[in-house]
PDB file of C-alpha atoms in Angstrom:
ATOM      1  CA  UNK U   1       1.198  -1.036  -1.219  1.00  0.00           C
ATOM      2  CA  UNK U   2       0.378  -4.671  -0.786  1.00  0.00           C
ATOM      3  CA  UNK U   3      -3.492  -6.263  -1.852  1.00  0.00           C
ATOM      4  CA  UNK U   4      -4.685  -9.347  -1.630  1.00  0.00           C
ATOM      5  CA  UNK U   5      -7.435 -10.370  -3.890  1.00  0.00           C
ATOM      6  CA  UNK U   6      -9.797 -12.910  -3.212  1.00  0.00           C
ATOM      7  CA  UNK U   7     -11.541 -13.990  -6.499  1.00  0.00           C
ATOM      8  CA  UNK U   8     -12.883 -17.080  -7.550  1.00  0.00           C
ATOM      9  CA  UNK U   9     -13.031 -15.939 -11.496  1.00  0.00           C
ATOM     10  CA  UNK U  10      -9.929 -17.035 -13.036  1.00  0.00           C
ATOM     11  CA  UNK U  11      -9.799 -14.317 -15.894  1.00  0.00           C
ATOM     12  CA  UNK U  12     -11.503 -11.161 -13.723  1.00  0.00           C
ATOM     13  CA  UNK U  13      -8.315 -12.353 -10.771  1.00  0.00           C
ATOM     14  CA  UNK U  14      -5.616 -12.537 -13.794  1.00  0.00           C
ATOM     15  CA  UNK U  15      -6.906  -9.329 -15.441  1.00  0.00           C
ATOM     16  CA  UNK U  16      -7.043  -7.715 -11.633  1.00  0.00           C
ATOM     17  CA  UNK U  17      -3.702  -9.300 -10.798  1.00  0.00           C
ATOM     18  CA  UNK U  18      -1.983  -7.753 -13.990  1.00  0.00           C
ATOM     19  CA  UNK U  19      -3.683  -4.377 -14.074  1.00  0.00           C
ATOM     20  CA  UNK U  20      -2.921  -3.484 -10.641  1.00  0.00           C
ATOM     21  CA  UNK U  21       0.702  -4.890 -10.725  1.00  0.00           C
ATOM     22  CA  UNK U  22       1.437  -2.434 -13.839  1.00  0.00           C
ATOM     23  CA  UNK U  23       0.142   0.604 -11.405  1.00  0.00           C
ATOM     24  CA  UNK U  24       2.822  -0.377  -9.240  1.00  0.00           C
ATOM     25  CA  UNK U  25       1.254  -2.686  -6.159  1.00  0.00           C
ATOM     26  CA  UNK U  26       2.527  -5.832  -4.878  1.00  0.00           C
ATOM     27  CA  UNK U  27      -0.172  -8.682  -5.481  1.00  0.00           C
ATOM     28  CA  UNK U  28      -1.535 -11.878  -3.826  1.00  0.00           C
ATOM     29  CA  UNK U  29      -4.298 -13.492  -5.115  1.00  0.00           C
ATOM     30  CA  UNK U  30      -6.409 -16.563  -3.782  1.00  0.00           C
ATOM     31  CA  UNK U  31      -9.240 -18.409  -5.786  1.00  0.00           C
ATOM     32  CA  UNK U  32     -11.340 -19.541  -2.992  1.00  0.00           C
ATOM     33  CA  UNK U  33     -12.276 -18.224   0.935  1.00  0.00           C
ATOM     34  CA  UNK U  34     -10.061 -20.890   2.104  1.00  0.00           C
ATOM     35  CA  UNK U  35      -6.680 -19.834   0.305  1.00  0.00           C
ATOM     36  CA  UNK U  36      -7.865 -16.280   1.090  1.00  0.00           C
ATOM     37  CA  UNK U  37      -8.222 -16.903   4.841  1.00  0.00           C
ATOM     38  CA  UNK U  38      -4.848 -18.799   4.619  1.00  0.00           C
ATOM     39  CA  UNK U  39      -3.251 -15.685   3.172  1.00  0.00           C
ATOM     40  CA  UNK U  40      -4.864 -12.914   5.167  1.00  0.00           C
ATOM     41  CA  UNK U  41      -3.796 -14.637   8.546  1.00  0.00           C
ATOM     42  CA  UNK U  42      -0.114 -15.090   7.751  1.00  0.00           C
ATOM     43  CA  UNK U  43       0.900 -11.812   5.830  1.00  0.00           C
ATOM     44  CA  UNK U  44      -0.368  -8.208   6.037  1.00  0.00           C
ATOM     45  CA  UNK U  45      -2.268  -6.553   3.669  1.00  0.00           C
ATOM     46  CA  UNK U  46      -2.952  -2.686   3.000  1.00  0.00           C
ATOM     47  CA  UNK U  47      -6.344  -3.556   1.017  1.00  0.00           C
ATOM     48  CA  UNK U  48      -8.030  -7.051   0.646  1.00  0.00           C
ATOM     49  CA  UNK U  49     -10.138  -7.062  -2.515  1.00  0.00           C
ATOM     50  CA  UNK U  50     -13.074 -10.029  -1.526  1.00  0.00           C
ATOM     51  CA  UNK U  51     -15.239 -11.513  -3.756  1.00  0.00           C
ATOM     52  CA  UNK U  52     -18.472 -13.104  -1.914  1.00  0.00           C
ATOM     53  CA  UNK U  53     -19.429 -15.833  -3.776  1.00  0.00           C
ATOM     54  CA  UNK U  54     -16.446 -18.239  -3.233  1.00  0.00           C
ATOM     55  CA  UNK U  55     -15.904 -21.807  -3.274  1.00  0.00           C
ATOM     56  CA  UNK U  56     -14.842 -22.999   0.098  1.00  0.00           C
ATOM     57  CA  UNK U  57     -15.030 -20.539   2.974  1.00  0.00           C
ATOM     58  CA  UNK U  58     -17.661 -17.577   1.318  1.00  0.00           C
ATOM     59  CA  UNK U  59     -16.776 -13.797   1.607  1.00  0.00           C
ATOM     60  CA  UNK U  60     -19.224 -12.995   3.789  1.00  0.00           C
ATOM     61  CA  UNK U  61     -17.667 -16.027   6.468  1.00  0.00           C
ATOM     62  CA  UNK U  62     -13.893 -14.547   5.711  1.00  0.00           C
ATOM     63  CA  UNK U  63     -14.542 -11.187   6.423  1.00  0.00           C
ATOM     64  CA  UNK U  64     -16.207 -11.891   9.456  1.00  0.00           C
ATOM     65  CA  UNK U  65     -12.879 -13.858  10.734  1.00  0.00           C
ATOM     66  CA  UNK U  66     -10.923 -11.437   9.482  1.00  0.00           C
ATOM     67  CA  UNK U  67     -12.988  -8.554  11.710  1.00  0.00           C
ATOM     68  CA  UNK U  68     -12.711 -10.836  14.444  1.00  0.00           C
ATOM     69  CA  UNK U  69      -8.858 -10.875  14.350  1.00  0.00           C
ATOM     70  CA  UNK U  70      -8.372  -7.580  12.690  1.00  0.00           C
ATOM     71  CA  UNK U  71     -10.370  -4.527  13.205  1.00  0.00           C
ATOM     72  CA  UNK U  72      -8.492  -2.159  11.047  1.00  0.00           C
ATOM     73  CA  UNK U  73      -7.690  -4.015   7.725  1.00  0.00           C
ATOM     74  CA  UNK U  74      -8.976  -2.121   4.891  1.00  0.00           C
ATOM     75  CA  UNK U  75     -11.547  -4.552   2.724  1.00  0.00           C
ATOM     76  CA  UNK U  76     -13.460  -3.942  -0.108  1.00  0.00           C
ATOM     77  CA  UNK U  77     -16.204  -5.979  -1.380  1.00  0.00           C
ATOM     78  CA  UNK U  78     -16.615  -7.355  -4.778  1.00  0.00           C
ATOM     79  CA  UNK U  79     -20.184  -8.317  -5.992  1.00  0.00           C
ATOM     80  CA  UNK U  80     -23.025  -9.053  -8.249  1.00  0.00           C
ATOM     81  CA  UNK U  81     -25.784  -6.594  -8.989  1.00  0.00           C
ATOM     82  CA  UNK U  82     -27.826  -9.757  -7.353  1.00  0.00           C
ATOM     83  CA  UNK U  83     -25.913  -9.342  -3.460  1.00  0.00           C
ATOM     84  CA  UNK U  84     -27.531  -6.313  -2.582  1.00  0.00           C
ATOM     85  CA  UNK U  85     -28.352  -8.015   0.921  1.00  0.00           C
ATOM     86  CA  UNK U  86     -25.199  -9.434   0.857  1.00  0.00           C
ATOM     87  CA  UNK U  87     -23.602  -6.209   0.190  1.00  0.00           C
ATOM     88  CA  UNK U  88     -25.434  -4.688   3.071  1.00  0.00           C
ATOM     89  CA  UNK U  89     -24.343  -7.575   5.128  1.00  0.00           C
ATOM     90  CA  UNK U  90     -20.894  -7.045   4.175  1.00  0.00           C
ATOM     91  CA  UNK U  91     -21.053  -3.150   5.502  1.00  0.00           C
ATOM     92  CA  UNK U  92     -22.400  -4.113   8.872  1.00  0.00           C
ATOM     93  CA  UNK U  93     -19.991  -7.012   9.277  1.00  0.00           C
ATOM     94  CA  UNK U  94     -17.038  -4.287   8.474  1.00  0.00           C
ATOM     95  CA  UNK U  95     -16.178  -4.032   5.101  1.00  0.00           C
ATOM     96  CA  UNK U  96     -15.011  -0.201   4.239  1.00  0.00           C
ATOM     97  CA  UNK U  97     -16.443  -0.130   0.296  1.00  0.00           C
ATOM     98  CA  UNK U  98     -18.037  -2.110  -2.258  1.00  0.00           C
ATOM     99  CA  UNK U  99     -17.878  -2.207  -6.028  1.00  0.00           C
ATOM    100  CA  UNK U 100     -20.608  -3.950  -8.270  1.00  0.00           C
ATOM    101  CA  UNK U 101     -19.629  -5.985 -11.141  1.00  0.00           C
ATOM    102  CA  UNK U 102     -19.031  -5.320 -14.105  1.00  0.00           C
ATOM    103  CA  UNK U 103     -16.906  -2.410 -12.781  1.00  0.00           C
ATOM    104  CA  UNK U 104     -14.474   0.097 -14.767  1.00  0.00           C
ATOM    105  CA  UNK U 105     -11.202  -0.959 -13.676  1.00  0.00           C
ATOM    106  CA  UNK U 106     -10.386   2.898 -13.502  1.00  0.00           C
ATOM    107  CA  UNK U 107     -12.842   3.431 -10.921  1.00  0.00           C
ATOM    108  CA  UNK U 108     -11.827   0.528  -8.694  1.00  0.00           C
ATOM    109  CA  UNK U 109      -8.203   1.946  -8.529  1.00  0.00           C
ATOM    110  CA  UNK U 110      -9.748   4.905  -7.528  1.00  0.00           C
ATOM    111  CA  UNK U 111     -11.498   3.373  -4.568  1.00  0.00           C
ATOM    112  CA  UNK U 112      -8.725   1.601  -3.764  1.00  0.00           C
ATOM    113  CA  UNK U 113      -6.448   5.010  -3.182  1.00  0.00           C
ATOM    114  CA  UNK U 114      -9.412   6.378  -1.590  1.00  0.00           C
ATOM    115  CA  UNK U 115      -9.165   3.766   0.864  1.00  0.00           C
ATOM    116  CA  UNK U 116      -5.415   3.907   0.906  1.00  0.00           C
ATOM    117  CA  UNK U 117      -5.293   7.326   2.001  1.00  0.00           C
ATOM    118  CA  UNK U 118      -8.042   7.110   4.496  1.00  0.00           C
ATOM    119  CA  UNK U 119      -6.073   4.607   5.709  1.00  0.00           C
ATOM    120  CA  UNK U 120      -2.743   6.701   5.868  1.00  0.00           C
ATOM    121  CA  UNK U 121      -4.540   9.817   7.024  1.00  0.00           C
ATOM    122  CA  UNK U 122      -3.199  11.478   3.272  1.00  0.00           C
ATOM    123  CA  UNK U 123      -5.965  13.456   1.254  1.00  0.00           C
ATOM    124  CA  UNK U 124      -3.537  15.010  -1.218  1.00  0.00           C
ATOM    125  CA  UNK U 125      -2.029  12.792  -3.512  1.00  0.00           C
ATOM    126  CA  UNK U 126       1.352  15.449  -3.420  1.00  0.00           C
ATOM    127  CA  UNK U 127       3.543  14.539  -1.479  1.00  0.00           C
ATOM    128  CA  UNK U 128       6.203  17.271  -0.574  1.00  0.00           C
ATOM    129  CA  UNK U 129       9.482  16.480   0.815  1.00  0.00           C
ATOM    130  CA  UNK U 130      12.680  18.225   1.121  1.00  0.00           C
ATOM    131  CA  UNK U 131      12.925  19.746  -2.108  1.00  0.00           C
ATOM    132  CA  UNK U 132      11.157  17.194  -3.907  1.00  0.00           C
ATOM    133  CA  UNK U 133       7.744  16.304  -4.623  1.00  0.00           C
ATOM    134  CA  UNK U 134       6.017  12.513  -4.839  1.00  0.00           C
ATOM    135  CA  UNK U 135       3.054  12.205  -7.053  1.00  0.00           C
ATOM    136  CA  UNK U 136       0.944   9.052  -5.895  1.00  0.00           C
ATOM    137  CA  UNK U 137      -1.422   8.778  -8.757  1.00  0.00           C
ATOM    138  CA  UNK U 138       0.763   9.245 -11.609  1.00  0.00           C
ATOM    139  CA  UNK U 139       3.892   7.290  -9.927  1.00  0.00           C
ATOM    140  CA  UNK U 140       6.447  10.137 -10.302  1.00  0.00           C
ATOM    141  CA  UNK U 141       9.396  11.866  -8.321  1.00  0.00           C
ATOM    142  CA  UNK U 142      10.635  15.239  -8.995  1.00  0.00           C
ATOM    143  CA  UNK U 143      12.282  17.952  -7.818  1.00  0.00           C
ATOM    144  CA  UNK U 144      10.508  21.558  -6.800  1.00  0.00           C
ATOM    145  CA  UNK U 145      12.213  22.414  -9.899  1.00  0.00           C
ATOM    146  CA  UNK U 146      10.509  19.800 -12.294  1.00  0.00           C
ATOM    147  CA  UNK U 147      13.802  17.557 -12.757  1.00  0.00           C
ATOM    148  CA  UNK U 148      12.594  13.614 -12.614  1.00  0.00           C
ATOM    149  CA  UNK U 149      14.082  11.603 -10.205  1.00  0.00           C
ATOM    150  CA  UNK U 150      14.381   7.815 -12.182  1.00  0.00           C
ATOM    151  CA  UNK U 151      14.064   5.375  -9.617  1.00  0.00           C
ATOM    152  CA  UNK U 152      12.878   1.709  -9.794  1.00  0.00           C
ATOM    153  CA  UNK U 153       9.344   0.305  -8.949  1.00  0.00           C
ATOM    154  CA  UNK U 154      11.226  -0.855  -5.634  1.00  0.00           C
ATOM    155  CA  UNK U 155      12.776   2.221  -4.726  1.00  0.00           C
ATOM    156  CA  UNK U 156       9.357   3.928  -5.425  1.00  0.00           C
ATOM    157  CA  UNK U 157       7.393   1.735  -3.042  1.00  0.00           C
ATOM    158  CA  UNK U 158      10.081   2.051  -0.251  1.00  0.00           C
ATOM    159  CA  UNK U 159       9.839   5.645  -0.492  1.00  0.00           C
ATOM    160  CA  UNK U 160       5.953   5.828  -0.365  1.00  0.00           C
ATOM    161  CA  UNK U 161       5.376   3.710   2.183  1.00  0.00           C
ATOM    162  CA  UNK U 162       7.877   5.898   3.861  1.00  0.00           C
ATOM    163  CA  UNK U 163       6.062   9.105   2.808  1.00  0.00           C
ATOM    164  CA  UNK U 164       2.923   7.509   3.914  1.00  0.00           C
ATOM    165  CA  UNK U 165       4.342   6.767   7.962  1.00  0.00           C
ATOM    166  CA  UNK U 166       6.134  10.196   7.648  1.00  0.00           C
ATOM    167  CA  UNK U 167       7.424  10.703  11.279  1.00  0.00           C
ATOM    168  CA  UNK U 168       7.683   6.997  12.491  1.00  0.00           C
ATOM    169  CA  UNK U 169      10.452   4.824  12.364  1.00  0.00           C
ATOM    170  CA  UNK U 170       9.813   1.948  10.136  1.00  0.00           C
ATOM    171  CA  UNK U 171      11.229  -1.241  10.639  1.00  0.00           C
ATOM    172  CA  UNK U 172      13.359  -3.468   7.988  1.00  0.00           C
ATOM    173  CA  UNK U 173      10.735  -6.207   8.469  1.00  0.00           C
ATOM    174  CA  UNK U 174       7.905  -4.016   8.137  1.00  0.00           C
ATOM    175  CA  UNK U 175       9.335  -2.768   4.908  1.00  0.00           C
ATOM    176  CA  UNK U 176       9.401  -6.358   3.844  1.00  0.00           C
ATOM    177  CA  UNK U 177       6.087  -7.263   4.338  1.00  0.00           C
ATOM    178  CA  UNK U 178       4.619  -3.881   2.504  1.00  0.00           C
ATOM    179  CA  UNK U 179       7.385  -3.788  -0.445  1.00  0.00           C
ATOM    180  CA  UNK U 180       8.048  -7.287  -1.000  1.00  0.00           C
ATOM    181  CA  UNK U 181       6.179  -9.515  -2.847  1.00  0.00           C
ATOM    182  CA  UNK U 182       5.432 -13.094  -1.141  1.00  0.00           C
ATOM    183  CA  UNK U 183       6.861 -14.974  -3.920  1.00  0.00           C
ATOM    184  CA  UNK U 184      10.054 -12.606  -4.346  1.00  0.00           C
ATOM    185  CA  UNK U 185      13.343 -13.810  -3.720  1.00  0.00           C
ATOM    186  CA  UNK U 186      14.794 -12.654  -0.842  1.00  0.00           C
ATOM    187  CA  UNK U 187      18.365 -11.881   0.389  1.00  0.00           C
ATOM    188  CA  UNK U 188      18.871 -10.421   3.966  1.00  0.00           C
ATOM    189  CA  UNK U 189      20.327  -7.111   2.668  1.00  0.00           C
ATOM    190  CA  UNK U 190      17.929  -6.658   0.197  1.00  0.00           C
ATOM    191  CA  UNK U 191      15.926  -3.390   1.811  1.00  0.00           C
ATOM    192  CA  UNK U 192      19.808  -2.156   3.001  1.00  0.00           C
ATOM    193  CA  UNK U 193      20.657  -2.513  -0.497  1.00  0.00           C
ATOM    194  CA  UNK U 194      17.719  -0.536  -2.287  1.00  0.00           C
ATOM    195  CA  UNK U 195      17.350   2.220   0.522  1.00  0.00           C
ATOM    196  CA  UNK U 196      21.193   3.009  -0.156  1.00  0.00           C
ATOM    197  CA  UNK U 197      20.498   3.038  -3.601  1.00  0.00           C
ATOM    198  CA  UNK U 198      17.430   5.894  -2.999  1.00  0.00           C
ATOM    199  CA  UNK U 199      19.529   7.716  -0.962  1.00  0.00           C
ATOM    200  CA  UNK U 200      22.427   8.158  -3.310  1.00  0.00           C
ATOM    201  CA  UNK U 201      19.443   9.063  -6.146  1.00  0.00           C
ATOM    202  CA  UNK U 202      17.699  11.772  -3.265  1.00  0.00           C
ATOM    203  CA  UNK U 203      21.157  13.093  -2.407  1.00  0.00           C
ATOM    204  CA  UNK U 204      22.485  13.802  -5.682  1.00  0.00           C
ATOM    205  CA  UNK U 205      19.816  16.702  -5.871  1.00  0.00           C
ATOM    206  CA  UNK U 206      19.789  17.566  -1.797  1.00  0.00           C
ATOM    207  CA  UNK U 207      22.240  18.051   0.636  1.00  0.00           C
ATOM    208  CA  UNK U 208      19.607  17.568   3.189  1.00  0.00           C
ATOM    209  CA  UNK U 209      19.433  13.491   4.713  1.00  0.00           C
ATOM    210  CA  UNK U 210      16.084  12.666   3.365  1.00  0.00           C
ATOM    211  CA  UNK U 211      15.900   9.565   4.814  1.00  0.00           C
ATOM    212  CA  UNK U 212      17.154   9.090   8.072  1.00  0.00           C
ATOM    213  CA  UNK U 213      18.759   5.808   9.091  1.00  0.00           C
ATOM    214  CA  UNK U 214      17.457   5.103  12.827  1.00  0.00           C
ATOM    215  CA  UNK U 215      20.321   2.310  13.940  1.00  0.00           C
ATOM    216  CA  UNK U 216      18.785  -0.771  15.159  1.00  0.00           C
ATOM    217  CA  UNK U 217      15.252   0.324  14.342  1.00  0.00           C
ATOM    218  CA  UNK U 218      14.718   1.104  11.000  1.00  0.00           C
ATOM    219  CA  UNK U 219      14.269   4.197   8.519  1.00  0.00           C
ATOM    220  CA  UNK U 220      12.560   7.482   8.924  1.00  0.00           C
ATOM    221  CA  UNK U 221      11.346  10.411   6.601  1.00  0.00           C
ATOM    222  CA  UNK U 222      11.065  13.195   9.083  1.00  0.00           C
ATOM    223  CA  UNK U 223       7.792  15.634   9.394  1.00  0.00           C
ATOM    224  CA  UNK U 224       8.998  19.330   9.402  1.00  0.00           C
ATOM    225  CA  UNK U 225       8.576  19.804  12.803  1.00  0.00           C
ATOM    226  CA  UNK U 226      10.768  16.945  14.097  1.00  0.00           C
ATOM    227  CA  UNK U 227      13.356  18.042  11.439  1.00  0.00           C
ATOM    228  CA  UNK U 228      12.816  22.148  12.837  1.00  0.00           C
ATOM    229  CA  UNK U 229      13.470  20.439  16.432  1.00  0.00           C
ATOM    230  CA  UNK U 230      16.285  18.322  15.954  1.00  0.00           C
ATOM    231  CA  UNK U 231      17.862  21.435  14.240  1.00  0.00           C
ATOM    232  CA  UNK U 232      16.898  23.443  16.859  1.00  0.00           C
ATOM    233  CA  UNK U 233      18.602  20.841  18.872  1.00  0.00           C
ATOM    234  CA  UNK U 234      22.058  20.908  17.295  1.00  0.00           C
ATOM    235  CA  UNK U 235      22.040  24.280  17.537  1.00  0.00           C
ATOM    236  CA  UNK U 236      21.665  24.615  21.178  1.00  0.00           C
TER     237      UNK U 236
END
């Protein structure tokens, strides 16, 4: 999943910026409103983190532009024990949480797949597929019989965003902006690439297609029922 973090304290935005990179999320980070609003109007974000005492443009002011483009973007506020009426403020202008500083960075990464999963509909962190089974919170694929699937932090993320829109087609460029960091490099068959490489890593435990390649549209994990009706389908 992709955050952006809004954060006008240099070592609380490197220390967020590291810790959340090493549980596997692609990172932006801005050091003022005005480099945040920058950010959250030309990509998309799964989670903004906003502090609300920036330099520039303040939290309160960006979340209030970002409400007025975006209703659903999940936001989370970031704040002193001192913004309790700007906290409150916050939650009427939209924001969906807020942690107090100092904070236990254990418990903000567990608001933050809270909100994920609110976001994504998803209250188990299991994910079953096929014969295998995706483990959200401690970053692992395996099969039904316990065998780990190795795959790369890329080929992770391509597969849970996939997991997490289970049933829709998702689109090469959509994949991009969700899996790919802004600053990566970036060659056109890049997502062809990786998904080819997950499939061969799926397949060599299942015969079943686990991802399904929908030709000028994108990629698509199936939900049982559309895989019981397309069967159902052939068979007829």
């Amino acid at each position: 999943m992709k955050l952006l973090i809004v954060e006008d304290e240099g070592d609380l935005r490197n220390a967020l910026c590291e810790g959340l990179t090493k549980k596997g999320y692609l990172i932006d980070a801005a050091s003022d409103g005005n480099g945040g609003y920058e950010l959250a109007f030309v990509n998309h974000y799964d989670l903004i983190l906003l502090d609300l005492n920036l330099p520039g443009m303040d939290g309160l002011a960006l979340l209030k532009k970002i409400r007025e483009h975006d209703l659903q973007q999940k936001v989370l506020i970031l704040s002193a024990r001192s913004d309790y009426g700007q906290r409150i403020e916050g939650l009427d202008l939209g924001a969906n949480d807020y942690l107090v500083k100092p904070f236990d960075f254990g418990e903000l990464e567990a608001r933050i797949r809270s909100l994920l999963r609110r976001e994504f509909m998803q209250n188990n962190t299991i994910l079953c597929f096929g014969c295998f089974r995706f483990d959200t919170l401690k970053h692992t694929v395996c099969t039904e019989q316990n065998d780990p699937i190795a795959l790369t932090p890329k080929e992770f993320a391509i597969l849970e965003y996939l997991l997490l829109n289970r049933g829709r087609v998702v689109s090469t460029e959509e994949l991009i902006e969700h899996v790919w960091d802004s600053d990566d490099s970036f060659f056109s068959n890049a997502v062809k690439v990786h998904v080819s490489a997950l499939r061969k890593k799926l397949g060599a435990f299942s015969r079943q297609e686990i991802i399904m390649n929908v030709r000028g549209a994108g990629y698509c994990i199936q939900t049982q029922e559309q895989r019981a009706s397309s069967q159902s389908g052939v068979k007829s």
